[in-house]
Amino acid sequence: MGTATLTPPAAVAPPAAGKAGKGKRVRPARERAFWPFLLPALIAYSALFVLPSLFGFWVSFNKWAGPGSPMTWHGLGNYLELARSEAFRTSFVNTFVLAFGGGALVFAFTFLSMMVLRQVKGRAFIRSVIFLPMIISVIAVGVAIGFLLNPDGAVNTILGWVGIEARPWLGPDMVFKCIVAGLVWSSTGFYVALMMSAADSIPPYLYEDAKLIGATKWEQFRHITLPLTWDVFAVSAVLWVVNSLKVFEIVIAFTTAGTPASPPIQARTVAVQQYASVAGGGVPELGSGAAMGVVILIVTTILIVLTRRVTRRERVELS
Amino acid sequence: MRKLTVMLTVGALALSVGACGKKNGSAASEKELVYTSSWGADEPQGKLIKSIADDFTKATGTKVDLKFVGRKGTDTLPTEMNAGQGPDLFDTSTDSVGAFVAQNLAAPLDDVLDMKVPGEGKKVRDVLPESVVKASTDKDHVRFMAHTVISTAVWYDASKHAGLAPKTWKEFIAYLDEAKKDGRTPLGQDGTVNFYNAYWFYSALVRSEGAGSLSALGKDPAAWDRPAVLAAAKKVEELADGGYFQKDFMATKYPAAQDAWAQGKYDLNLNGTWLAAETGSKLAKGTEVASFQLPAGGKNSVEVGTLGWGVNAKGHNVEAAKEFLAFALQKKYEAKISTDAHNIPARPDVPAPGYLAGVQKDVAEAKFTHRTYDDMAADKNWWNNVFLPLDDQLLSGKIDAATFVKTGKKKAADYLASKG
C-alpha cells in the first residue's frame, strides 16, 4: 500500500517536471497577484486605523487642544496626571466592575436562559423579547429612565403602593448600580441569541439519551450544552470584554442625557471620562484623552489574552 | 450652556455626523461667504439668520452659502476649519469660544467694533455695551460678535408671587422658610446636572466678590482661604440643611425639576435666561415668568454671557465675514432676537421680551459684571473632575462648608501639583 500510495506522485512527477516551465509561470502569477490584492486593504487599514492609532499614541505624550493649536511635549505627564486623578481612578475601577460584575451577571442570565429556554414553548418569541432591549435606541432608554426612576417616577410610585419607601435611584450613590442593571438588561439578549444559536445545533437525541439515564437539567447543561457551545462562549466572552471596556452611552442615558454636564464621578467609566476631557465647553485636553485611550487599549489587550487563555479547551466535536 | 435646549443625547453622538462641511476651497468662493450654523433652520434664530443672509446678499452682492447643521453637526467644525475647508462664519458663545481660540481658529474681531452698522450712522462699539463686548473677548482680542445676552437668575411665577425680589440673603432665606411653612417646595433643582448645582455656590461667591473670584480657586490653593469663599459655601450649606429643595433632588433627572417648576410645583428655580423658552409648552396656564438676582451682597456683580458669531481665522473671506457681522447687528435684526427668539438682544436699545426685562435691566444697571461660570469651566479637568463633584457634595449636604473649603484647598494643591 505504502508504495502504491507513493507511486502516483512519482508517476505524476515527470509530467509535472515536464510542465515545470508552465508551473513556474503559474506560481509567480499567483505571487504577483499577492500584493495587488493585499495592498488596497493594507493601505486602507493603515491609513484609517494603524496610522491614527499611532498618532493617538503620540498625542498621549503631549499637551494638545486640537488641530491648529501647538502640541507641546509632556512626556509621561498625561499618564501621571491620570494616576493621580481621583476621577480617573474611580472611572477605571468602575469600568472593571462593569466588565467583571456585569459580565458575571450577563453570562449567568445567558446560561440560565440556555437551560430554561431550550425546550420551552414559544422560545423564539421569548428570545426576541430578551433581545429587544439591544435594539432600543439609547435616546429612548434615557428618556424612559427619567419617567421610571426619578424620585417621583413610576418605580417609586409602585413601591409606594406596597409600602416601600422611595429611593433616590439616580442619585450619585445609587446610579451606578442602576447602570450595571441597565447594561445587563440591554446586553444579555445579544449573548442569549448568540449562545442559543449554538445550542440549537446540538442534536436532540443527546438530550433524550441524557434524560433516559436520569440527568437533571443542570447535568444536561453541564455535560452536553456547555461543552458543545464552548467555542461560541469563548468568542462571546471576548466580545463582552471588548464591549464592556468601552461602555459609554448607557452611563450618559442614566445620568446627564440631554445636557453637556458630566456624570457624577461615582458613575463614570473610562470612556465617559475620556469624553468629558475632550467634548463640551472649555479647552479640549486631547493629550489626556489619548492617554486614557492608550491605557484602555493595553487593558483590553491583556484581558483578551487572558480570556482566550481561560476559555481555551480541547475542542469537543460530535462524531 | 444654552445648548441644553437641544436633546443632544449621546446616542446621536455615537452615530455622529461624519459628513464633511461645505467645501470652501473653490475658486468661485471669492464673493461667497460660507456660514455653517449650529442653529436649526426652523429655529427662530435660524430663520433670522436666513433673512439677514438674504438681505446681506441684496445689499452687497456677496452670496451667503448658509448651512444649518444643528448642535451636533458642528462637532467636526474645528477639524474642517483647520484643514482650510471650514466656513467663514460659525456660531459660538462665551463658554465655547475658548476651544476655537486655543486652536487658533477665532479671528480677532477688534476692528469690527469700529465698523459702521449700515443705515444707523453708528459704530458697532456704540451699539454694544462694554459688558457684552467683554463677554465676547478673551485676554487678547474680541473673539466674536454677540447677538444675544445670556445670564443667570432666580425664576418665579409673578402671577403667584408678584414683585418677589429679596434684597438680602436673610430675606431670601426668610422667603424660603415661609414657603416651606405654607407646605410648598421652595426650590426645584435638577440635581443630576452638576453645573446647575454649581450655580448656587458660583452665584453666591461671584455675585458678591466679582469676576475672578471663582476661577482663582482652580489656580491658587490660597484663594480658598479668603473668608468670602467660606461665606459663600456657608450659604449653600444653609440651603442644603434647610431642606428647601424637593426630596431627593440630587437624583432628579433633567428636565424633571425645571418642568415641575414650570407646572408650579416649586416656587423657584435658579437657571439661565433660556429657562422659560426651554420649558415653553410646559408652563402652567397663566404663569408670568419673572426673575430676581440671587441676593449675595458685596459687589452685586451680574453674569453676562453672550451668544454670537465667530469668524474663521483660516477662512477665505475674513473681511467679508466682518462686514456681515456689522450688517447683522442692525436694530431690526436684533429686534427679532427679542420678538421671535425670545432672548435678550445684545443691543440694550432693543427691549427684551417681558419676562426677560428684569434680567436685561439687571445687566444694564450692573456696576460689575462677570462671565459665565467666571470662566472656571475653561479648565475642563479641574471643572469636571474636581470642582463640580466637590460642589455636588456641598449642595447635597454630604459635607459642610468648612470641609468644602478645606478639601477644596487640598484638591486644588494636588491638582496643580499633578499638572506640573
XYZ file of C-alpha atoms in Angstrom:
739
model
C 0.000 0.000 0.000
C 2.717 2.270 1.044
C 4.451 2.026 -2.255
C 1.146 2.241 -4.051
C 0.358 5.495 -2.405
C 3.766 6.752 -3.056
C 3.801 5.727 -6.665
C 1.263 8.128 -8.132
C 3.152 11.260 -7.187
C 6.233 9.676 -8.560
C 4.324 8.865 -11.710
C 2.958 12.318 -11.873
C 6.291 13.802 -11.197
C 7.695 13.510 -14.699
C 4.780 15.324 -16.318
C 4.974 17.900 -13.576
C 8.605 18.242 -14.271
C 7.772 18.380 -17.903
C 5.425 21.231 -17.293
C 7.914 22.848 -14.983
C 8.131 25.936 -17.129
C 4.380 26.362 -17.075
C 4.279 25.576 -13.352
C 6.797 28.285 -12.733
C 4.705 30.676 -14.694
C 1.653 29.861 -12.568
C 3.374 30.352 -9.261
C 4.860 33.774 -9.965
C 1.488 34.880 -11.310
C -0.062 33.993 -8.012
C 2.731 35.739 -6.205
C 2.339 38.731 -8.456
C -1.338 38.848 -7.522
C -0.483 38.828 -3.817
C 0.411 42.485 -3.436
C -2.200 43.994 -5.769
C -4.838 42.099 -3.848
C -3.435 42.867 -0.421
C -2.363 46.453 -0.953
C -5.753 48.206 -1.131
C -6.817 46.628 2.135
C -3.429 47.223 3.698
C -3.378 50.866 2.658
C -6.939 51.469 3.796
C -6.315 49.726 7.105
C -3.043 51.541 7.675
C -4.408 54.925 6.718
C -7.678 54.643 8.572
C -6.656 52.604 11.585
C -2.953 51.977 12.147
C -1.708 55.498 11.488
C -4.450 57.242 13.515
C -3.777 54.805 16.362
C -0.077 55.564 16.274
C -0.904 59.257 16.120
C -3.153 58.850 19.159
C -0.286 57.136 20.921
C 1.929 60.093 20.077
C -0.694 62.604 21.226
C -0.857 60.883 24.608
C 2.664 62.151 25.313
C 1.724 65.725 24.514
C -0.483 68.561 25.644
C -2.779 69.418 22.788
C -6.010 71.373 22.383
C -6.671 70.086 18.871
C -5.650 70.798 15.283
C -4.361 74.317 14.858
C -3.044 74.618 18.393
C 0.571 73.958 19.281
C 1.373 70.475 20.558
C 3.755 70.593 23.484
C 5.739 67.605 24.668
C 4.544 66.427 28.049
C 6.349 63.082 28.320
C 4.572 60.755 30.686
C 2.835 63.764 32.239
C -0.633 62.851 30.987
C -0.284 59.334 32.381
C 0.978 60.573 35.728
C -1.920 63.024 35.929
C -4.314 60.159 35.283
C -2.715 58.089 38.011
C -3.131 60.973 40.441
C -6.651 61.861 39.381
C -9.301 60.526 41.702
C -11.882 60.877 38.942
C -9.872 58.716 36.544
C -9.086 56.095 39.171
C -12.767 55.784 40.025
C -13.718 55.540 36.360
C -11.077 52.835 35.899
C -12.403 50.775 38.808
C -15.970 51.274 37.577
C -15.017 50.008 34.141
C -13.661 46.831 35.725
C -16.747 46.428 37.885
C -18.827 46.613 34.706
C -16.579 44.178 32.859
C -16.427 41.541 35.580
C -19.527 42.113 37.722
C -21.671 42.933 34.717
C -20.083 40.081 32.768
C -20.823 37.569 35.536
C -24.458 38.650 35.571
C -24.827 38.680 31.790
C -23.438 35.171 31.403
C -25.290 33.856 34.454
C -28.522 35.005 32.827
C -27.390 33.670 29.473
C -26.654 30.209 30.858
C -29.882 30.204 32.795
C -31.764 31.052 29.618
C -29.985 28.251 27.810
C -31.096 25.793 30.458
C -34.638 27.015 30.673
C -35.386 28.182 27.156
C -34.154 25.157 25.243
C -37.436 23.342 25.261
C -39.963 25.915 26.357
C -42.893 26.544 24.046
C -42.693 29.910 22.305
C -38.955 30.113 22.950
C -38.359 32.001 19.736
C -40.740 34.673 20.972
C -39.139 34.825 24.403
C -35.742 35.089 22.782
C -36.896 38.027 20.682
C -38.254 39.720 23.769
C -34.942 39.297 25.571
C -33.130 40.599 22.513
C -35.344 43.659 22.180
C -33.511 45.956 24.656
C -30.425 45.564 22.477
C -32.085 47.380 19.600
C -33.901 50.106 21.520
C -32.164 53.419 20.969
C -30.250 54.721 23.945
C -32.020 58.044 23.500
C -35.349 56.360 24.161
C -33.849 54.487 27.097
C -32.583 57.761 28.540
C -35.995 59.381 28.381
C -37.722 56.302 29.798
C -35.297 56.174 32.685
C -36.366 59.638 33.757
C -40.015 58.562 33.810
C -39.233 55.353 35.638
C -36.506 56.178 38.119
C -36.959 59.830 39.047
C -37.791 60.379 42.738
C -41.475 60.666 41.826
C -41.212 58.299 38.862
C -43.126 55.111 38.152
C -40.855 52.775 40.124
C -41.066 54.750 43.354
C -44.799 55.203 42.881
C -45.308 51.460 42.564
C -43.030 50.783 45.516
C -45.122 53.300 47.450
C -48.259 51.255 46.789
C -46.715 48.283 48.529
C -45.396 50.404 51.351
C -41.718 50.555 50.340
C -40.028 53.896 50.812
C -38.986 55.819 47.695
C -35.289 55.544 46.812
C -33.043 58.069 45.051
C -32.233 55.695 42.184
C -30.452 58.239 40.047
C -28.615 59.950 42.909
C -24.809 59.844 42.894
C -24.672 56.896 45.291
C -27.149 54.566 43.631
C -26.983 55.383 39.972
C -24.015 53.144 39.186
C -25.869 50.072 40.452
C -28.771 51.063 38.227
C -26.358 51.425 35.305
C -24.983 47.908 35.878
C -28.550 46.594 35.926
C -29.364 48.585 32.787
C -26.304 47.255 30.999
C -27.170 43.659 31.905
C -30.747 44.269 30.759
C -29.661 45.718 27.437
C -26.850 43.306 26.561
C -27.998 39.890 27.814
C -30.281 39.369 24.820
C -27.371 39.591 22.416
C -25.400 36.864 24.198
C -28.505 34.717 24.635
C -29.121 34.912 20.897
C -25.509 34.036 20.152
C -25.274 31.122 22.572
C -28.726 29.776 21.787
C -27.963 29.584 18.106
C -25.038 27.370 19.006
C -27.154 25.335 21.427
C -29.824 24.845 18.778
C -27.423 22.920 16.605
C -26.933 20.244 19.272
C -28.843 17.141 18.150
C -31.877 16.486 20.380
C -31.058 12.814 20.766
C -28.183 13.683 23.093
C -30.656 15.230 25.498
C -33.060 12.308 25.021
C -30.261 9.916 25.944
C -29.385 12.022 28.931
C -32.964 12.094 30.092
C -33.205 8.325 29.810
C -30.302 7.927 32.190
C -31.946 10.418 34.531
C -29.767 13.526 34.031
C -31.136 16.708 35.588
C -31.423 19.953 33.621
C -28.246 21.178 35.252
C -26.413 17.978 34.348
C -27.641 18.219 30.782
C -26.365 21.756 30.627
C -23.078 20.930 32.309
C -22.274 17.844 30.248
C -23.933 18.500 26.921
C -24.837 22.122 26.256
C -21.798 23.825 27.724
C -19.091 21.614 26.174
C -20.752 21.761 22.779
C -21.173 25.537 22.828
C -17.852 26.319 24.457
C -16.306 27.766 21.303
C -19.121 30.259 20.948
C -18.871 31.079 24.637
C -15.155 31.812 24.218
C -15.958 34.247 21.422
C -18.823 35.778 23.413
C -16.553 36.306 26.395
C -14.042 38.184 24.265
C -16.819 40.258 22.714
C -18.094 41.114 26.169
C -14.665 42.173 27.374
C -14.187 44.426 24.363
C -17.663 45.951 24.643
C -17.720 46.381 28.398
C -14.458 48.304 28.442
C -15.967 50.995 26.264
C -19.337 51.335 27.964
C -20.465 54.894 27.424
C -23.960 55.667 26.158
C -25.809 53.890 28.901
C -23.988 55.884 31.581
C -24.988 59.093 29.849
C -28.566 57.830 29.402
C -28.861 57.226 33.135
C -27.253 60.475 34.221
C -26.910 63.627 32.167
C -28.598 62.794 28.849
C -29.666 65.951 27.086
C -27.111 68.193 28.739
C -23.383 68.720 28.378
C -22.921 68.049 32.113
C -20.501 65.399 33.314
C -21.966 62.381 35.146
C -21.179 62.031 38.862
C -17.739 60.563 39.495
C -19.337 57.522 41.132
C -20.886 56.542 37.791
C -18.158 57.370 35.291
C -16.425 54.826 33.091
C -13.126 55.463 31.345
C -14.943 56.147 28.072
C -17.120 58.750 29.811
C -14.084 60.272 31.454
C -12.376 60.414 28.087
C -15.393 62.119 26.543
C -15.506 64.695 29.331
C -11.875 65.563 28.669
C -12.429 66.457 25.031
C -16.082 67.435 24.488
C -18.348 70.176 25.777
C -17.261 73.710 26.648
C -13.744 74.566 27.724
C -10.437 73.818 26.073
C -10.151 70.186 24.873
C -7.494 68.086 26.625
C -6.684 65.732 23.785
C -3.429 64.502 25.331
C -5.256 63.399 28.427
C -7.999 61.771 26.372
C -5.449 59.953 24.207
C -3.619 58.688 27.297
C -6.883 57.219 28.566
C -7.369 55.573 25.189
C -3.904 54.021 25.350
C -4.495 52.764 28.894
C -7.765 51.145 27.920
C -6.199 49.655 24.769
C -3.493 47.991 26.856
C -6.035 46.745 29.386
C -8.262 45.410 26.606
C -5.362 43.556 25.018
C -4.336 41.974 28.316
C -7.878 40.957 29.133
C -8.475 39.453 25.699
C -5.328 37.364 26.009
C -6.378 36.249 29.484
C -9.912 35.479 28.361
C -8.625 33.429 25.437
C -6.361 31.553 27.771
C -9.027 30.875 30.397
C -11.576 29.744 27.812
C -9.138 27.530 25.928
C -10.366 23.933 25.937
C -9.956 20.802 23.908
C -12.430 21.179 21.142
C -15.401 18.857 21.626
C -16.848 17.640 18.373
C -19.743 15.400 17.576
C -18.541 12.439 15.652
C -24.843 76.270 28.089
C -27.860 77.178 26.037
C -27.050 74.090 24.135
C -29.122 72.395 26.755
C -32.118 73.409 24.775
C -31.397 70.596 22.429
C -31.573 66.988 23.309
C -28.059 66.308 22.189
C -28.183 62.831 23.515
C -25.191 60.789 23.241
C -26.847 58.120 21.222
C -26.735 60.640 18.462
C -23.080 61.109 19.216
C -22.308 57.500 18.597
C -23.805 57.834 15.166
C -22.327 61.255 14.883
C -22.124 63.004 11.626
C -19.112 62.031 9.690
C -20.095 64.236 6.840
C -17.765 66.964 5.880
C -18.884 70.528 5.851
C -19.376 72.642 2.815
C -16.173 72.962 0.979
C -14.917 76.449 0.764
C -11.963 75.942 -1.403
C -13.320 76.544 -4.878
C -12.204 79.443 -6.981
C -15.758 80.750 -7.171
C -15.731 81.383 -3.437
C -14.186 84.830 -3.836
C -17.523 86.509 -3.463
C -19.231 83.922 -1.379
C -19.421 83.675 2.375
C -19.836 80.245 3.874
C -21.700 80.061 7.157
C -22.205 76.764 8.961
C -24.721 77.318 11.731
C -25.331 75.206 14.810
C -28.890 76.504 14.926
C -31.659 74.552 13.249
C -33.182 76.008 10.071
C -36.600 76.029 11.746
C -35.493 77.644 14.975
C -36.261 81.360 15.258
C -32.529 82.107 15.212
C -32.158 80.013 12.063
C -34.936 81.914 10.322
C -33.471 85.226 11.421
C -30.017 84.284 10.173
C -31.525 83.283 6.837
C -33.223 86.654 6.453
C -30.026 88.515 7.394
C -28.103 86.477 4.835
C -30.660 87.234 2.104
C -30.612 90.940 2.892
C -26.818 90.931 3.017
C -26.651 89.416 -0.460
C -29.098 92.022 -1.756
C -27.168 94.880 -0.183
C -23.624 93.829 -1.032
C -23.836 91.269 -3.809
C -21.920 88.795 -1.669
C -23.645 85.450 -1.680
C -24.004 83.625 1.615
C -23.854 79.868 1.472
C -25.839 79.049 4.578
C -25.971 75.631 6.124
C -27.887 74.679 9.246
C -26.360 71.596 10.777
C -27.710 71.717 14.328
C -25.831 71.427 17.608
C -24.067 68.158 16.947
C -23.394 68.927 13.326
C -20.633 71.307 14.328
C -18.541 68.712 16.174
C -16.262 68.337 13.193
C -16.089 72.060 12.516
C -12.661 72.748 14.087
C -11.104 69.934 12.080
C -12.629 71.208 8.855
C -11.636 74.774 9.618
C -8.067 73.753 10.298
C -7.904 71.874 7.060
C -8.871 75.093 5.265
C -12.237 73.587 4.353
C -14.361 75.212 7.005
C -16.895 78.020 6.840
C -16.106 81.722 7.146
C -18.699 82.225 9.873
C -19.671 79.989 12.755
C -21.812 80.204 15.893
C -20.142 80.407 19.266
C -20.620 81.657 22.814
C -18.753 82.884 25.860
C -18.187 79.381 27.160
C -17.432 77.665 23.860
C -15.171 80.166 22.144
C -12.156 79.072 24.235
C -11.645 75.922 22.203
C -11.680 77.896 18.929
C -9.178 80.366 20.360
C -6.926 77.555 21.603
C -6.947 76.080 18.111
C -6.186 79.474 16.548
C -9.453 79.471 14.653
C -11.190 82.536 16.078
C -10.081 85.585 14.123
C -9.536 88.716 16.229
C -12.504 91.000 15.668
C -11.371 94.168 17.456
C -11.628 96.168 14.231
C -15.287 95.226 13.791
C -16.037 97.488 16.763
C -15.059 100.442 14.594
C -17.121 99.383 11.602
C -20.361 101.196 10.860
C -23.702 99.494 11.375
C -25.393 100.034 7.977
C -28.136 102.626 7.938
C -27.663 103.764 11.512
C -24.655 106.054 11.351
C -23.243 104.416 14.451
C -20.241 102.228 15.010
C -20.573 98.725 16.395
C -18.882 99.863 19.606
C -21.664 102.441 20.057
C -24.452 99.882 19.934
C -22.879 97.120 22.052
C -22.289 97.841 25.744
C -18.924 97.166 27.324
C -20.151 94.189 29.339
C -21.340 92.470 26.166
C -18.053 93.090 24.373
C -16.209 91.845 27.461
C -18.204 88.626 27.405
C -17.087 88.080 23.812
C -13.435 88.896 24.447
C -10.535 86.823 25.720
C -7.393 88.201 27.289
C -6.107 89.410 23.933
C -8.892 90.153 21.491
C -12.571 90.438 20.753
C -13.342 86.918 19.523
C -16.931 87.060 18.376
C -19.816 89.481 17.826
C -22.705 88.931 20.179
C -26.326 88.903 19.099
C -27.755 87.559 22.353
C -27.082 88.056 26.045
C -27.477 85.118 28.403
C -27.381 85.290 32.157
C -28.462 83.526 35.319
C -31.270 84.432 37.694
C -33.764 83.003 40.155
C -37.028 82.411 38.266
C -40.523 82.545 39.706
C -44.145 82.944 38.711
C -45.174 86.570 39.167
C -48.852 85.675 38.932
C -48.437 83.961 42.302
C -45.645 85.917 43.938
C -45.864 89.364 42.407
C -42.810 91.562 42.857
C -40.768 88.951 44.655
C -37.268 90.405 44.985
C -35.406 89.589 48.187
C -32.628 92.116 48.591
C -30.516 90.252 51.122
C -29.633 86.621 51.792
C -31.598 86.864 55.014
C -34.701 87.967 53.159
C -34.176 85.169 50.671
C -33.977 82.533 53.401
C -36.977 84.103 55.115
C -38.958 83.639 51.899
C -37.851 80.024 51.603
C -38.852 79.366 55.214
C -42.212 80.946 54.682
C -42.860 78.887 51.549
C -41.874 75.750 53.403
C -44.152 76.639 56.282
C -47.013 77.011 53.825
C -46.377 73.483 52.652
C -44.759 74.437 49.332
C -41.414 73.266 47.965
C -39.425 76.495 47.624
C -36.654 75.297 45.302
C -36.654 72.934 42.335
C -33.284 71.542 41.298
C -32.283 69.108 38.541
C -29.536 67.673 40.715
C -28.144 65.300 38.089
C -26.855 68.303 36.145
C -23.767 69.226 38.089
C -23.246 72.626 36.521
C -26.766 73.628 37.521
C -25.904 72.589 41.073
C -22.818 74.772 40.824
C -24.984 77.833 40.101
C -25.581 78.205 43.825
C -22.014 78.397 45.047
C -20.859 80.246 41.936
C -23.588 82.865 42.209
C -23.175 83.265 45.957
C -19.436 83.830 45.580
C -19.029 85.725 42.313
C -22.076 87.960 42.691
C -20.580 89.143 45.931
C -16.854 89.144 45.089
C -16.922 89.840 41.372
C -15.099 88.466 38.347
C -12.112 86.241 39.006
C -13.148 85.143 42.483
C -14.341 81.693 41.428
C -11.756 80.920 38.744
C -8.994 81.735 41.252
C -9.965 78.624 43.220
C -8.644 76.389 40.443
C -5.441 78.361 40.036
C -4.267 79.070 43.547
C -4.919 76.961 46.662
C -4.548 80.086 48.807
C -7.641 81.540 47.130
C -9.687 79.088 49.190
C -8.579 80.874 52.367
C -10.495 84.061 51.582
C -13.338 84.489 54.074
C -15.750 85.155 51.192
C -15.267 81.588 49.940
C -16.302 80.129 53.271
C -19.175 82.608 53.490
C -20.500 81.561 50.079
C -20.110 77.894 50.993
C -21.997 78.545 54.224
C -24.879 79.945 52.200
C -25.022 76.771 50.142
C -24.753 74.689 53.302
C -27.704 76.608 54.681
C -29.741 75.691 51.601
C -28.716 72.047 51.831
C -29.516 71.813 55.538
C -32.718 73.801 55.263
C -34.486 71.176 53.186
C -35.644 73.777 50.682
C -35.102 71.631 47.601
C -37.527 68.928 46.524
C -36.988 65.491 48.060
C -34.091 63.530 46.539
C -33.239 66.427 44.260
C -29.784 65.002 43.605
C -31.494 62.010 41.970
C -33.759 64.149 39.795
C -33.014 63.728 36.145
C -33.070 66.806 33.933
C -35.504 68.230 32.930
C -37.929 66.840 35.523
C -37.351 69.571 38.104
C -37.498 72.534 35.744
C -40.622 71.071 34.146
C -42.192 70.672 37.581
C -41.198 74.269 38.325
C -42.943 75.313 35.107
C -46.011 73.457 36.302
C -45.951 75.441 39.521
C -44.819 72.583 41.756
C -41.836 74.508 43.068
C -41.617 78.242 43.709
C -38.142 78.996 42.425
C -35.527 77.702 40.013
C -32.023 79.111 39.659
C -31.284 78.843 35.971
C -30.223 80.531 32.742
C -32.198 83.036 30.712
C -33.230 80.190 28.419
C -35.366 78.562 31.125
C -38.733 79.958 30.058
C -38.083 79.190 26.394
C -36.895 75.704 27.284
C -39.870 74.856 29.459
C -42.121 76.647 26.950
C -45.141 74.464 26.396
C -44.933 73.024 29.892
C -45.542 76.343 31.626
C -48.803 76.182 33.541
C -51.561 78.380 32.161
C -51.381 81.903 33.480
C -47.718 81.666 34.510
C -45.968 85.016 34.380
C -42.287 84.223 34.370
C -40.179 86.768 36.228
C -36.782 86.794 37.882
C -34.554 88.286 40.527
C -30.818 88.104 41.109
C -29.676 85.774 43.885
C -29.005 88.222 46.721
C -25.413 87.706 47.759
C -24.385 91.189 48.873
C -20.967 92.660 48.115
C -20.365 93.870 44.585
C -23.695 92.612 43.296
C -21.973 91.538 40.099
C -24.255 90.278 37.310
C -23.430 87.441 34.934
C -23.168 88.446 31.299
C -22.555 85.704 28.773
C -23.143 86.061 25.061
C -24.065 84.029 22.023
C -22.817 85.247 18.723
C -20.860 84.842 15.510
C -17.203 83.996 15.173
C -15.057 84.408 12.082
C -12.800 81.596 10.922
C -9.224 82.868 11.055
C -8.376 80.349 8.354
C -11.403 81.202 6.236
C -11.095 82.617 2.744
C -13.207 85.712 3.269
C -12.340 87.178 6.643
C -13.074 90.759 5.569
C -16.454 89.956 4.028
C -17.322 87.987 7.157
C -16.554 91.017 9.301
C -18.730 93.130 7.054
C -21.519 90.600 7.591
C -21.190 90.974 11.361
C -21.616 94.750 11.311
C -24.547 94.279 8.941
C -26.208 91.695 11.188
C -26.113 93.968 14.222
C -28.735 96.311 12.801
C -31.540 97.126 15.143
C -34.208 95.474 13.001
C -32.455 92.127 13.246
C -31.684 92.443 16.938
C -35.387 93.113 17.495
C -36.128 89.637 16.174
C -33.843 88.121 18.828
C -36.343 89.512 21.278
C -39.659 89.076 19.462
C -39.015 85.783 17.660
C -36.250 84.003 19.546
C -37.451 85.265 22.949
C -33.954 86.083 24.106
C -32.210 89.157 25.417
C -30.740 91.070 22.457
C -27.099 92.054 22.702
C -28.105 95.650 21.962
C -29.557 97.311 25.056
C -31.582 99.719 22.890
C -33.753 96.774 21.844
C -36.110 95.732 24.633
C -36.078 92.089 25.726
C -39.313 90.089 25.952
C -41.337 90.917 29.054
C -40.198 88.081 31.260
C -36.562 88.812 30.487
C -36.890 92.554 31.001
C -35.790 92.105 34.609
C -32.525 90.469 33.658
C -31.926 92.968 30.873
C -32.328 95.739 33.445
C -30.034 93.943 35.915
C -27.385 93.677 33.199
C -27.781 97.299 32.123
C -27.592 98.642 35.658
C -24.812 96.378 36.889
C -21.692 98.174 38.097
C -19.812 94.895 37.950
C -20.268 92.010 35.569
C -18.705 88.591 35.256
C -18.642 85.957 32.554
C -20.418 82.595 32.549
C -19.066 80.499 35.470
C -16.382 83.129 35.858
C -14.512 81.181 33.141
C -13.739 78.370 35.544
C -15.198 75.810 33.117
C -12.404 76.556 30.648
C -10.126 74.219 32.617
C -12.079 71.062 31.885
C -10.138 68.672 34.080
C -10.403 70.915 37.117
C -14.052 71.730 36.428
C -15.348 68.234 35.629
C -13.096 66.110 37.777
C -12.511 68.184 40.877
C -14.705 71.216 41.343
C -18.129 70.014 40.194
C -18.011 66.717 42.140
C -16.899 68.588 45.263
C -19.623 71.173 44.798
C -22.187 68.368 44.430
C -21.156 67.102 47.841
C -21.702 70.531 49.358
C -25.106 71.113 47.797
C -26.304 67.613 48.635
C -25.360 68.180 52.268
C -22.739 65.421 52.347
C -20.072 67.812 53.515
C -20.330 71.111 55.369
C -18.916 74.446 54.274
C -15.739 74.097 56.344
C -14.981 70.665 54.883
C -15.737 72.017 51.419
C -13.165 74.760 51.824
C -10.568 72.509 53.441
C -10.989 69.761 50.835
C -11.123 72.274 48.016
C -7.848 73.820 49.048
C -6.144 70.447 49.248
C -7.589 69.268 45.959
C -6.523 72.486 44.248
C -2.973 71.993 45.522
C -2.968 68.339 44.409
C -4.429 69.229 41.040
C -1.913 71.974 40.363
C 0.945 69.718 41.512
C -0.188 66.887 39.224
C -0.396 69.288 36.316
C 3.221 70.166 36.922
